[in-house]
Amino acid sequence: MRLGYHTITWGGVVGDATGVTSVKDLFYRVNGPMDRAVADIASLGYEGVEMFDGNVADYANRPDELADLLANAGVVLAAVYTGGNFIYPDILSDELHRVRQAAELAARFGADNLVVGGGARRASGTTDGDYSALGAALDQVTDIAEELGLVACYHPHLTTIVESPDELDRLMALTRIGFCPDTAHLIAGGGDPAELIRRYATRLRHVHLKDVDVATTQFLPLGQGDVDFEDVIAAVNEVGYDGWIVVELDSYEGDPREAAATSKKYLDTLLATAGGTIPSGEIR
């Protein structure tokens, strides 16, 4: 397994205002400096970074800058995160246009994975057709990713139509996309992350480790919340997963590097105890 960290902690996630009127431009974006985020992540011994589609798109016309930033820090781009509503036929083509742009950039900068969230909840309530539409859209996302040499995986997320284990089961039967468990979102949605990893072992393509206080849904550095990471790592080892483990923390009141260091120290200790493979990088 290779350890990475998501740049989201350096400013939190925002969306592009133009997306309110032009869906094709509605990227995810971290409202913080990517050069600092990459340097901090690398300095802690993580091997890779995951970025949002909007932050990668910022480098579309200056690709050498991002390539040099990653190379000089000694890390790689592990994955790019994108998403969409995916249930409204009239805007699907624009959403897939944006997904293709994200996938093209991910491939351009050497990423392995395209991580995808989404599935809108209607004001009027979710319909059976919404799951069918989401599943079909995710198959198209998978086609785009495969065309570009990437692996696509779906990330269940609070506020979407795939929060609970039952909702996840409902979707996974309707699409061939891979599975990217997010431990915090799964437990907050009423699931057992380790059990779901075991259930979808053959679909496991990418892993997000995140901790959470379930009572408040506050996301926390690893080891400070309610996720049973010992069982999660045991499940990951049992199914023979050897891909990226990416730590994610949506926001942090203090120095984001401090939060990333806390999670790295916890994870290194946990992996050593569980017999997992620890990257050679050390905090420096």
PDB file of C-alpha atoms in Angstrom:
ATOM      1  CA  MET A   1       0.000   0.000   0.000  1.00  0.00           C
ATOM      2  CA  ARG A   2       1.100   3.544  -0.722  1.00  0.00           C
ATOM      3  CA  LEU A   3       0.130   6.445   1.522  1.00  0.00           C
ATOM      4  CA  GLY A   4      -1.139   9.742   0.173  1.00  0.00           C
ATOM      5  CA  TYR A   5      -2.905  12.809   1.517  1.00  0.00           C
ATOM      6  CA  HIS A   6      -5.638  14.982   0.027  1.00  0.00           C
ATOM      7  CA  THR A   7      -4.901  18.692  -0.401  1.00  0.00           C
ATOM      8  CA  ILE A   8      -8.417  19.581   0.845  1.00  0.00           C
ATOM      9  CA  THR A   9      -7.153  20.419   4.350  1.00  0.00           C
ATOM     10  CA  TRP A  10      -5.298  23.493   3.030  1.00  0.00           C
ATOM     11  CA  GLY A  11      -8.337  25.735   2.763  1.00  0.00           C
ATOM     12  CA  GLY A  12     -11.349  23.440   2.527  1.00  0.00           C
ATOM     13  CA  VAL A  13     -13.502  22.690  -0.490  1.00  0.00           C
ATOM     14  CA  VAL A  14     -15.388  25.350  -2.452  1.00  0.00           C
ATOM     15  CA  GLY A  15     -17.164  25.371  -5.814  1.00  0.00           C
ATOM     16  CA  ASP A  16     -16.867  27.690  -8.783  1.00  0.00           C
ATOM     17  CA  ALA A  17     -19.598  30.336  -8.783  1.00  0.00           C
ATOM     18  CA  THR A  18     -19.875  30.080 -12.569  1.00  0.00           C
ATOM     19  CA  GLY A  19     -21.257  26.590 -12.067  1.00  0.00           C
ATOM     20  CA  VAL A  20     -24.536  28.073 -10.845  1.00  0.00           C
ATOM     21  CA  THR A  21     -25.291  29.093 -14.420  1.00  0.00           C
ATOM     22  CA  SER A  22     -22.823  26.955 -16.406  1.00  0.00           C
ATOM     23  CA  VAL A  23     -22.729  23.371 -15.144  1.00  0.00           C
ATOM     24  CA  LYS A  24     -19.717  22.538 -17.306  1.00  0.00           C
ATOM     25  CA  ASP A  25     -17.648  24.940 -15.169  1.00  0.00           C
ATOM     26  CA  LEU A  26     -18.698  23.705 -11.730  1.00  0.00           C
ATOM     27  CA  PHE A  27     -15.414  22.283 -10.448  1.00  0.00           C
ATOM     28  CA  TYR A  28     -14.493  21.281  -6.924  1.00  0.00           C
ATOM     29  CA  ARG A  29     -11.700  23.474  -5.636  1.00  0.00           C
ATOM     30  CA  VAL A  30      -9.543  23.832  -2.515  1.00  0.00           C
ATOM     31  CA  ASN A  31      -9.470  27.442  -1.393  1.00  0.00           C
ATOM     32  CA  GLY A  32      -5.792  27.390  -0.489  1.00  0.00           C
ATOM     33  CA  PRO A  33      -2.259  27.267  -1.931  1.00  0.00           C
ATOM     34  CA  MET A  34      -1.411  24.038  -3.719  1.00  0.00           C
ATOM     35  CA  ASP A  35       2.337  24.681  -3.577  1.00  0.00           C
ATOM     36  CA  ARG A  36       2.249  24.788   0.209  1.00  0.00           C
ATOM     37  CA  ALA A  37      -0.081  21.794   0.430  1.00  0.00           C
ATOM     38  CA  VAL A  38       2.143  19.625  -1.779  1.00  0.00           C
ATOM     39  CA  ALA A  39       5.312  20.682   0.060  1.00  0.00           C
ATOM     40  CA  ASP A  40       3.766  20.005   3.479  1.00  0.00           C
ATOM     41  CA  ILE A  41       2.404  16.607   2.430  1.00  0.00           C
ATOM     42  CA  ALA A  42       5.774  15.576   0.985  1.00  0.00           C
ATOM     43  CA  SER A  43       7.664  16.737   4.062  1.00  0.00           C
ATOM     44  CA  LEU A  44       5.691  14.282   6.207  1.00  0.00           C
ATOM     45  CA  GLY A  45       6.679  11.230   4.190  1.00  0.00           C
ATOM     46  CA  TYR A  46       3.490  10.741   2.198  1.00  0.00           C
ATOM     47  CA  GLU A  47       4.221   9.424  -1.285  1.00  0.00           C
ATOM     48  CA  GLY A  48       1.348  11.006  -3.150  1.00  0.00           C
ATOM     49  CA  VAL A  49      -1.280  13.711  -3.190  1.00  0.00           C
ATOM     50  CA  GLU A  50      -4.904  13.740  -4.304  1.00  0.00           C
ATOM     51  CA  MET A  51      -6.327  16.954  -5.736  1.00  0.00           C
ATOM     52  CA  PHE A  52      -9.718  18.268  -6.802  1.00  0.00           C
ATOM     53  CA  ASP A  53     -10.480  18.684 -10.487  1.00  0.00           C
ATOM     54  CA  GLY A  54     -10.612  22.473 -10.217  1.00  0.00           C
ATOM     55  CA  ASN A  55      -7.165  22.772  -8.684  1.00  0.00           C
ATOM     56  CA  VAL A  56      -5.672  20.544 -11.366  1.00  0.00           C
ATOM     57  CA  ALA A  57      -7.528  22.525 -14.035  1.00  0.00           C
ATOM     58  CA  ASP A  58      -5.742  25.641 -12.808  1.00  0.00           C
ATOM     59  CA  TYR A  59      -2.560  24.144 -14.259  1.00  0.00           C
ATOM     60  CA  ALA A  60      -4.047  23.170 -17.632  1.00  0.00           C
ATOM     61  CA  ASN A  61      -2.272  26.008 -19.420  1.00  0.00           C
ATOM     62  CA  ARG A  62       0.897  25.793 -17.343  1.00  0.00           C
ATOM     63  CA  PRO A  63       1.446  22.055 -16.938  1.00  0.00           C
ATOM     64  CA  ASP A  64       5.174  22.313 -16.328  1.00  0.00           C
ATOM     65  CA  GLU A  65       4.461  24.218 -13.115  1.00  0.00           C
ATOM     66  CA  LEU A  66       2.480  21.391 -11.545  1.00  0.00           C
ATOM     67  CA  ALA A  67       4.843  18.742 -12.899  1.00  0.00           C
ATOM     68  CA  ASP A  68       7.808  20.583 -11.382  1.00  0.00           C
ATOM     69  CA  LEU A  69       5.960  21.151  -8.111  1.00  0.00           C
ATOM     70  CA  LEU A  70       5.309  17.437  -7.707  1.00  0.00           C
ATOM     71  CA  ALA A  71       8.746  16.371  -8.884  1.00  0.00           C
ATOM     72  CA  ASN A  72      10.613  18.821  -6.675  1.00  0.00           C
ATOM     73  CA  ALA A  73       8.610  17.688  -3.655  1.00  0.00           C
ATOM     74  CA  GLY A  74       9.201  14.029  -4.491  1.00  0.00           C
ATOM     75  CA  VAL A  75       5.524  13.020  -4.617  1.00  0.00           C
ATOM     76  CA  VAL A  76       3.158  11.903  -7.366  1.00  0.00           C
ATOM     77  CA  LEU A  77      -0.423  12.762  -8.186  1.00  0.00           C
ATOM     78  CA  ALA A  78      -2.277   9.697  -6.930  1.00  0.00           C
ATOM     79  CA  ALA A  79      -5.810  10.687  -7.917  1.00  0.00           C
ATOM     80  CA  VAL A  80      -8.106  13.477  -9.030  1.00  0.00           C
ATOM     81  CA  TYR A  81     -11.551  13.918  -7.458  1.00  0.00           C
ATOM     82  CA  THR A  82     -14.540  15.041  -9.499  1.00  0.00           C
ATOM     83  CA  GLY A  83     -18.308  14.548  -9.421  1.00  0.00           C
ATOM     84  CA  GLY A  84     -21.742  15.651 -10.487  1.00  0.00           C
ATOM     85  CA  ASN A  85     -25.486  15.439 -10.001  1.00  0.00           C
ATOM     86  CA  PHE A  86     -25.702  12.638 -12.603  1.00  0.00           C
ATOM     87  CA  ILE A  87     -29.516  12.252 -12.381  1.00  0.00           C
ATOM     88  CA  TYR A  88     -30.742  15.146 -14.545  1.00  0.00           C
ATOM     89  CA  PRO A  89     -30.732  14.201 -18.257  1.00  0.00           C
ATOM     90  CA  ASP A  90     -30.620  17.790 -19.531  1.00  0.00           C
ATOM     91  CA  ILE A  91     -27.292  18.594 -17.852  1.00  0.00           C
ATOM     92  CA  LEU A  92     -25.611  15.184 -17.995  1.00  0.00           C
ATOM     93  CA  SER A  93     -23.664  15.921 -21.167  1.00  0.00           C
ATOM     94  CA  ASP A  94     -22.158  19.038 -19.584  1.00  0.00           C
ATOM     95  CA  GLU A  95     -21.296  17.108 -16.426  1.00  0.00           C
ATOM     96  CA  LEU A  96     -19.600  14.386 -18.450  1.00  0.00           C
ATOM     97  CA  HIS A  97     -17.730  17.091 -20.378  1.00  0.00           C
ATOM     98  CA  ARG A  98     -16.323  18.273 -17.061  1.00  0.00           C
ATOM     99  CA  VAL A  99     -15.527  14.719 -15.968  1.00  0.00           C
ATOM    100  CA  ARG A 100     -13.656  14.124 -19.231  1.00  0.00           C
ATOM    101  CA  GLN A 101     -11.651  17.290 -18.696  1.00  0.00           C
ATOM    102  CA  ALA A 102     -10.749  16.121 -15.184  1.00  0.00           C
ATOM    103  CA  ALA A 103      -9.797  12.678 -16.492  1.00  0.00           C
ATOM    104  CA  GLU A 104      -7.648  14.115 -19.271  1.00  0.00           C
ATOM    105  CA  LEU A 105      -5.766  16.267 -16.786  1.00  0.00           C
ATOM    106  CA  ALA A 106      -5.415  13.391 -14.329  1.00  0.00           C
ATOM    107  CA  ALA A 107      -3.876  11.251 -17.062  1.00  0.00           C
ATOM    108  CA  ARG A 108      -1.680  14.119 -18.226  1.00  0.00           C
ATOM    109  CA  PHE A 109      -0.160  14.488 -14.777  1.00  0.00           C
ATOM    110  CA  GLY A 110       0.293  10.764 -14.193  1.00  0.00           C
ATOM    111  CA  ALA A 111      -2.539   9.952 -11.780  1.00  0.00           C
ATOM    112  CA  ASP A 112      -3.763   6.384 -11.379  1.00  0.00           C
ATOM    113  CA  ASN A 113      -7.330   7.015 -10.261  1.00  0.00           C
ATOM    114  CA  LEU A 114     -10.349   9.158 -10.995  1.00  0.00           C
ATOM    115  CA  VAL A 115     -12.436   9.414  -7.828  1.00  0.00           C
ATOM    116  CA  VAL A 116     -16.072  10.350  -8.386  1.00  0.00           C
ATOM    117  CA  GLY A 117     -18.760  11.507  -5.999  1.00  0.00           C
ATOM    118  CA  GLY A 118     -22.339  12.491  -6.580  1.00  0.00           C
ATOM    119  CA  GLY A 119     -25.932  11.558  -7.131  1.00  0.00           C
ATOM    120  CA  ALA A 120     -28.137  14.515  -6.266  1.00  0.00           C
ATOM    121  CA  ARG A 121     -30.982  14.409  -3.779  1.00  0.00           C
ATOM    122  CA  ARG A 122     -34.046  16.080  -5.255  1.00  0.00           C
ATOM    123  CA  ALA A 123     -36.072  18.567  -3.226  1.00  0.00           C
ATOM    124  CA  SER A 124     -39.094  16.451  -4.062  1.00  0.00           C
ATOM    125  CA  GLY A 125     -37.441  13.212  -2.930  1.00  0.00           C
ATOM    126  CA  THR A 126     -35.353  10.461  -4.474  1.00  0.00           C
ATOM    127  CA  THR A 127     -36.934   8.199  -7.072  1.00  0.00           C
ATOM    128  CA  ASP A 128     -36.093   4.689  -8.253  1.00  0.00           C
ATOM    129  CA  GLY A 129     -35.116   6.215 -11.548  1.00  0.00           C
ATOM    130  CA  ASP A 130     -32.484   8.352  -9.857  1.00  0.00           C
ATOM    131  CA  TYR A 131     -30.444   5.280  -8.933  1.00  0.00           C
ATOM    132  CA  SER A 132     -30.735   3.900 -12.451  1.00  0.00           C
ATOM    133  CA  ALA A 133     -29.654   7.246 -13.896  1.00  0.00           C
ATOM    134  CA  LEU A 134     -26.735   7.484 -11.499  1.00  0.00           C
ATOM    135  CA  GLY A 135     -25.601   3.954 -12.281  1.00  0.00           C
ATOM    136  CA  ALA A 136     -25.759   4.559 -16.027  1.00  0.00           C
ATOM    137  CA  ALA A 137     -23.878   7.853 -15.708  1.00  0.00           C
ATOM    138  CA  LEU A 138     -21.150   6.204 -13.633  1.00  0.00           C
ATOM    139  CA  ASP A 139     -20.739   3.564 -16.337  1.00  0.00           C
ATOM    140  CA  GLN A 140     -20.105   6.412 -18.784  1.00  0.00           C
ATOM    141  CA  VAL A 141     -17.591   7.893 -16.339  1.00  0.00           C
ATOM    142  CA  THR A 142     -15.890   4.500 -16.187  1.00  0.00           C
ATOM    143  CA  ASP A 143     -15.700   4.404 -19.982  1.00  0.00           C
ATOM    144  CA  ILE A 144     -14.069   7.846 -20.045  1.00  0.00           C
ATOM    145  CA  ALA A 145     -11.542   6.863 -17.393  1.00  0.00           C
ATOM    146  CA  GLU A 146     -10.639   3.588 -19.074  1.00  0.00           C
ATOM    147  CA  GLU A 147     -10.212   5.332 -22.419  1.00  0.00           C
ATOM    148  CA  LEU A 148      -7.540   7.478 -20.769  1.00  0.00           C
ATOM    149  CA  GLY A 149      -5.841   4.692 -18.840  1.00  0.00           C
ATOM    150  CA  LEU A 150      -7.356   5.558 -15.470  1.00  0.00           C
ATOM    151  CA  VAL A 151      -9.331   3.583 -12.908  1.00  0.00           C
ATOM    152  CA  ALA A 152     -12.676   5.146 -11.958  1.00  0.00           C
ATOM    153  CA  CYS A 153     -14.102   4.587  -8.487  1.00  0.00           C
ATOM    154  CA  TYR A 154     -17.226   5.835  -6.734  1.00  0.00           C
ATOM    155  CA  HIS A 155     -17.005   7.622  -3.382  1.00  0.00           C
ATOM    156  CA  PRO A 156     -20.197   7.438  -1.237  1.00  0.00           C
ATOM    157  CA  HIS A 157     -20.830  10.790   0.378  1.00  0.00           C
ATOM    158  CA  LEU A 158     -23.192  12.419   2.845  1.00  0.00           C
ATOM    159  CA  THR A 159     -25.839  14.631   1.165  1.00  0.00           C
ATOM    160  CA  THR A 160     -25.940  12.393  -1.940  1.00  0.00           C
ATOM    161  CA  ILE A 161     -28.348   9.532  -2.657  1.00  0.00           C
ATOM    162  CA  VAL A 162     -25.652   7.072  -1.555  1.00  0.00           C
ATOM    163  CA  GLU A 163     -25.160   7.535   2.171  1.00  0.00           C
ATOM    164  CA  SER A 164     -26.394   4.328   3.827  1.00  0.00           C
ATOM    165  CA  PRO A 165     -25.268   0.729   3.191  1.00  0.00           C
ATOM    166  CA  ASP A 166     -28.650  -0.040   1.610  1.00  0.00           C
ATOM    167  CA  GLU A 167     -28.240   2.882  -0.783  1.00  0.00           C
ATOM    168  CA  LEU A 168     -24.725   1.752  -1.638  1.00  0.00           C
ATOM    169  CA  ASP A 169     -25.952  -1.779  -2.334  1.00  0.00           C
ATOM    170  CA  ARG A 170     -28.685  -0.374  -4.517  1.00  0.00           C
ATOM    171  CA  LEU A 171     -26.236   1.617  -6.608  1.00  0.00           C
ATOM    172  CA  MET A 172     -23.465  -0.953  -6.901  1.00  0.00           C
ATOM    173  CA  ALA A 173     -25.845  -3.422  -8.524  1.00  0.00           C
ATOM    174  CA  LEU A 174     -26.535  -0.858 -11.253  1.00  0.00           C
ATOM    175  CA  THR A 175     -22.986   0.096 -12.273  1.00  0.00           C
ATOM    176  CA  ARG A 176     -19.586  -1.468 -12.908  1.00  0.00           C
ATOM    177  CA  ILE A 177     -17.572   1.438 -11.482  1.00  0.00           C
ATOM    178  CA  GLY A 178     -15.017   0.617  -8.785  1.00  0.00           C
ATOM    179  CA  PHE A 179     -15.461   1.363  -5.089  1.00  0.00           C
ATOM    180  CA  CYS A 180     -13.668   4.057  -3.110  1.00  0.00           C
ATOM    181  CA  PRO A 181     -14.723   3.742   0.526  1.00  0.00           C
ATOM    182  CA  ASP A 182     -14.495   6.864   2.654  1.00  0.00           C
ATOM    183  CA  THR A 183     -14.427   5.577   6.220  1.00  0.00           C
ATOM    184  CA  ALA A 184     -15.973   8.677   7.793  1.00  0.00           C
ATOM    185  CA  HIS A 185     -18.823   9.063   5.315  1.00  0.00           C
ATOM    186  CA  LEU A 186     -19.636   5.358   5.510  1.00  0.00           C
ATOM    187  CA  ILE A 187     -19.863   5.239   9.306  1.00  0.00           C
ATOM    188  CA  ALA A 188     -21.759   8.564   9.434  1.00  0.00           C
ATOM    189  CA  GLY A 189     -24.199   7.067   6.940  1.00  0.00           C
ATOM    190  CA  GLY A 190     -24.881   4.157   9.287  1.00  0.00           C
ATOM    191  CA  GLY A 191     -22.444   1.648   7.824  1.00  0.00           C
ATOM    192  CA  ASP A 192     -19.462  -0.359   9.004  1.00  0.00           C
ATOM    193  CA  PRO A 193     -16.523   0.679   6.775  1.00  0.00           C
ATOM    194  CA  ALA A 194     -14.547  -2.528   7.309  1.00  0.00           C
ATOM    195  CA  GLU A 195     -17.563  -4.718   6.554  1.00  0.00           C
ATOM    196  CA  LEU A 196     -18.303  -2.757   3.385  1.00  0.00           C
ATOM    197  CA  ILE A 197     -14.695  -3.110   2.249  1.00  0.00           C
ATOM    198  CA  ARG A 198     -15.027  -6.867   2.710  1.00  0.00           C
ATOM    199  CA  ARG A 199     -18.418  -6.884   0.962  1.00  0.00           C
ATOM    200  CA  TYR A 200     -17.086  -5.083  -2.086  1.00  0.00           C
ATOM    201  CA  ALA A 201     -13.591  -6.552  -2.042  1.00  0.00           C
ATOM    202  CA  THR A 202     -13.591  -7.265  -5.777  1.00  0.00           C
ATOM    203  CA  ARG A 203     -14.611  -3.664  -6.542  1.00  0.00           C
ATOM    204  CA  LEU A 204     -12.071  -1.976  -4.237  1.00  0.00           C
ATOM    205  CA  ARG A 205      -9.938   0.439  -6.271  1.00  0.00           C
ATOM    206  CA  HIS A 206      -8.963   3.332  -3.970  1.00  0.00           C
ATOM    207  CA  VAL A 207      -9.323   4.057  -0.239  1.00  0.00           C
ATOM    208  CA  HIS A 208      -9.988   7.284   1.669  1.00  0.00           C
ATOM    209  CA  LEU A 209      -9.223   7.201   5.381  1.00  0.00           C
ATOM    210  CA  LYS A 210     -11.041   9.870   7.355  1.00  0.00           C
ATOM    211  CA  ASP A 211     -12.122   9.995  10.988  1.00  0.00           C
ATOM    212  CA  VAL A 212     -15.313  11.495  12.366  1.00  0.00           C
ATOM    213  CA  ASP A 213     -17.200  12.154  15.582  1.00  0.00           C
ATOM    214  CA  VAL A 214     -20.449  10.503  14.546  1.00  0.00           C
ATOM    215  CA  ALA A 215     -22.554  12.439  17.087  1.00  0.00           C
ATOM    216  CA  THR A 216     -21.548  15.782  15.582  1.00  0.00           C
ATOM    217  CA  THR A 217     -20.351  14.657  12.102  1.00  0.00           C
ATOM    218  CA  GLN A 218     -17.182  16.654  12.728  1.00  0.00           C
ATOM    219  CA  PHE A 219     -14.280  15.276  10.712  1.00  0.00           C
ATOM    220  CA  LEU A 220     -11.060  14.731  12.650  1.00  0.00           C
ATOM    221  CA  PRO A 221      -7.440  13.583  12.209  1.00  0.00           C
ATOM    222  CA  LEU A 222      -7.083   9.799  12.239  1.00  0.00           C
ATOM    223  CA  GLY A 223      -7.423   8.192  15.654  1.00  0.00           C
ATOM    224  CA  GLN A 224      -9.462  11.005  17.199  1.00  0.00           C
ATOM    225  CA  GLY A 225     -12.970   9.908  16.211  1.00  0.00           C
ATOM    226  CA  ASP A 226     -15.215   6.864  16.042  1.00  0.00           C
ATOM    227  CA  VAL A 227     -13.821   4.908  13.078  1.00  0.00           C
ATOM    228  CA  ASP A 228     -12.334   1.507  13.961  1.00  0.00           C
ATOM    229  CA  PHE A 229      -9.212   1.774  11.825  1.00  0.00           C
ATOM    230  CA  GLU A 230      -7.748  -1.459  13.164  1.00  0.00           C
ATOM    231  CA  ASP A 231     -10.626  -3.343  11.567  1.00  0.00           C
ATOM    232  CA  VAL A 232     -10.453  -1.190   8.430  1.00  0.00           C
ATOM    233  CA  ILE A 233      -6.767  -1.987   7.908  1.00  0.00           C
ATOM    234  CA  ALA A 234      -7.436  -5.641   8.714  1.00  0.00           C
ATOM    235  CA  ALA A 235     -10.132  -5.681   6.025  1.00  0.00           C
ATOM    236  CA  VAL A 236      -7.868  -3.975   3.503  1.00  0.00           C
ATOM    237  CA  ASN A 237      -5.157  -6.551   4.173  1.00  0.00           C
ATOM    238  CA  GLU A 238      -7.599  -9.467   4.056  1.00  0.00           C
ATOM    239  CA  VAL A 239      -8.862  -8.552   0.583  1.00  0.00           C
ATOM    240  CA  GLY A 240      -5.323  -8.164  -0.740  1.00  0.00           C
ATOM    241  CA  TYR A 241      -5.599  -4.491  -1.614  1.00  0.00           C
ATOM    242  CA  ASP A 242      -2.251  -2.947  -2.529  1.00  0.00           C
ATOM    243  CA  GLY A 243      -3.208   0.429  -3.998  1.00  0.00           C
ATOM    244  CA  TRP A 244      -3.365   3.953  -2.630  1.00  0.00           C
ATOM    245  CA  ILE A 245      -4.496   4.757   0.914  1.00  0.00           C
ATOM    246  CA  VAL A 246      -5.287   8.474   0.913  1.00  0.00           C
ATOM    247  CA  VAL A 247      -5.881  10.328   4.175  1.00  0.00           C
ATOM    248  CA  GLU A 248      -8.477  13.079   3.938  1.00  0.00           C
ATOM    249  CA  LEU A 249      -9.565  15.803   6.347  1.00  0.00           C
ATOM    250  CA  ASP A 250     -11.996  18.425   5.097  1.00  0.00           C
ATOM    251  CA  SER A 251     -10.898  21.209   7.427  1.00  0.00           C
ATOM    252  CA  TYR A 252      -8.756  21.862  10.479  1.00  0.00           C
ATOM    253  CA  GLU A 253      -8.722  24.852  12.822  1.00  0.00           C
ATOM    254  CA  GLY A 254      -4.945  24.806  13.247  1.00  0.00           C
ATOM    255  CA  ASP A 255      -2.027  24.297  10.889  1.00  0.00           C
ATOM    256  CA  PRO A 256      -3.094  21.755   8.227  1.00  0.00           C
ATOM    257  CA  ARG A 257       0.406  20.256   8.244  1.00  0.00           C
ATOM    258  CA  GLU A 258      -0.065  19.488  11.938  1.00  0.00           C
ATOM    259  CA  ALA A 259      -3.246  17.557  11.193  1.00  0.00           C
ATOM    260  CA  ALA A 260      -1.536  15.623   8.397  1.00  0.00           C
ATOM    261  CA  ALA A 261       1.372  14.809  10.720  1.00  0.00           C
ATOM    262  CA  THR A 262      -0.996  13.549  13.417  1.00  0.00           C
ATOM    263  CA  SER A 263      -2.689  11.219  10.939  1.00  0.00           C
ATOM    264  CA  LYS A 264       0.629  10.015   9.498  1.00  0.00           C
ATOM    265  CA  LYS A 265       2.022   9.131  12.918  1.00  0.00           C
ATOM    266  CA  TYR A 266      -1.175   7.278  13.839  1.00  0.00           C
ATOM    267  CA  LEU A 267      -1.301   5.424  10.539  1.00  0.00           C
ATOM    268  CA  ASP A 268       2.360   4.400  10.599  1.00  0.00           C
ATOM    269  CA  THR A 269       1.895   2.904  14.054  1.00  0.00           C
ATOM    270  CA  LEU A 270      -1.325   1.179  13.048  1.00  0.00           C
ATOM    271  CA  LEU A 271       0.187  -0.317   9.894  1.00  0.00           C
ATOM    272  CA  ALA A 272       3.215  -1.559  11.778  1.00  0.00           C
ATOM    273  CA  THR A 273       0.990  -3.267  14.338  1.00  0.00           C
ATOM    274  CA  ALA A 274      -1.327  -4.687  11.671  1.00  0.00           C
ATOM    275  CA  GLY A 275       1.486  -5.936   9.479  1.00  0.00           C
ATOM    276  CA  GLY A 276       0.722  -3.559   6.637  1.00  0.00           C
ATOM    277  CA  THR A 277       3.348  -2.100   4.346  1.00  0.00           C
ATOM    278  CA  ILE A 278       4.702   1.271   5.450  1.00  0.00           C
ATOM    279  CA  PRO A 279       6.210   3.608   2.851  1.00  0.00           C
ATOM    280  CA  SER A 280       9.879   4.408   3.341  1.00  0.00           C
ATOM    281  CA  GLY A 281       9.228   8.120   3.778  1.00  0.00           C
ATOM    282  CA  GLU A 282       9.746   9.601   7.223  1.00  0.00           C
ATOM    283  CA  ILE A 283       8.541  12.868   8.662  1.00  0.00           C
ATOM    284  CA  ARG A 284      11.204  15.446   7.911  1.00  0.00           C
TER     285      ARG A 284
END
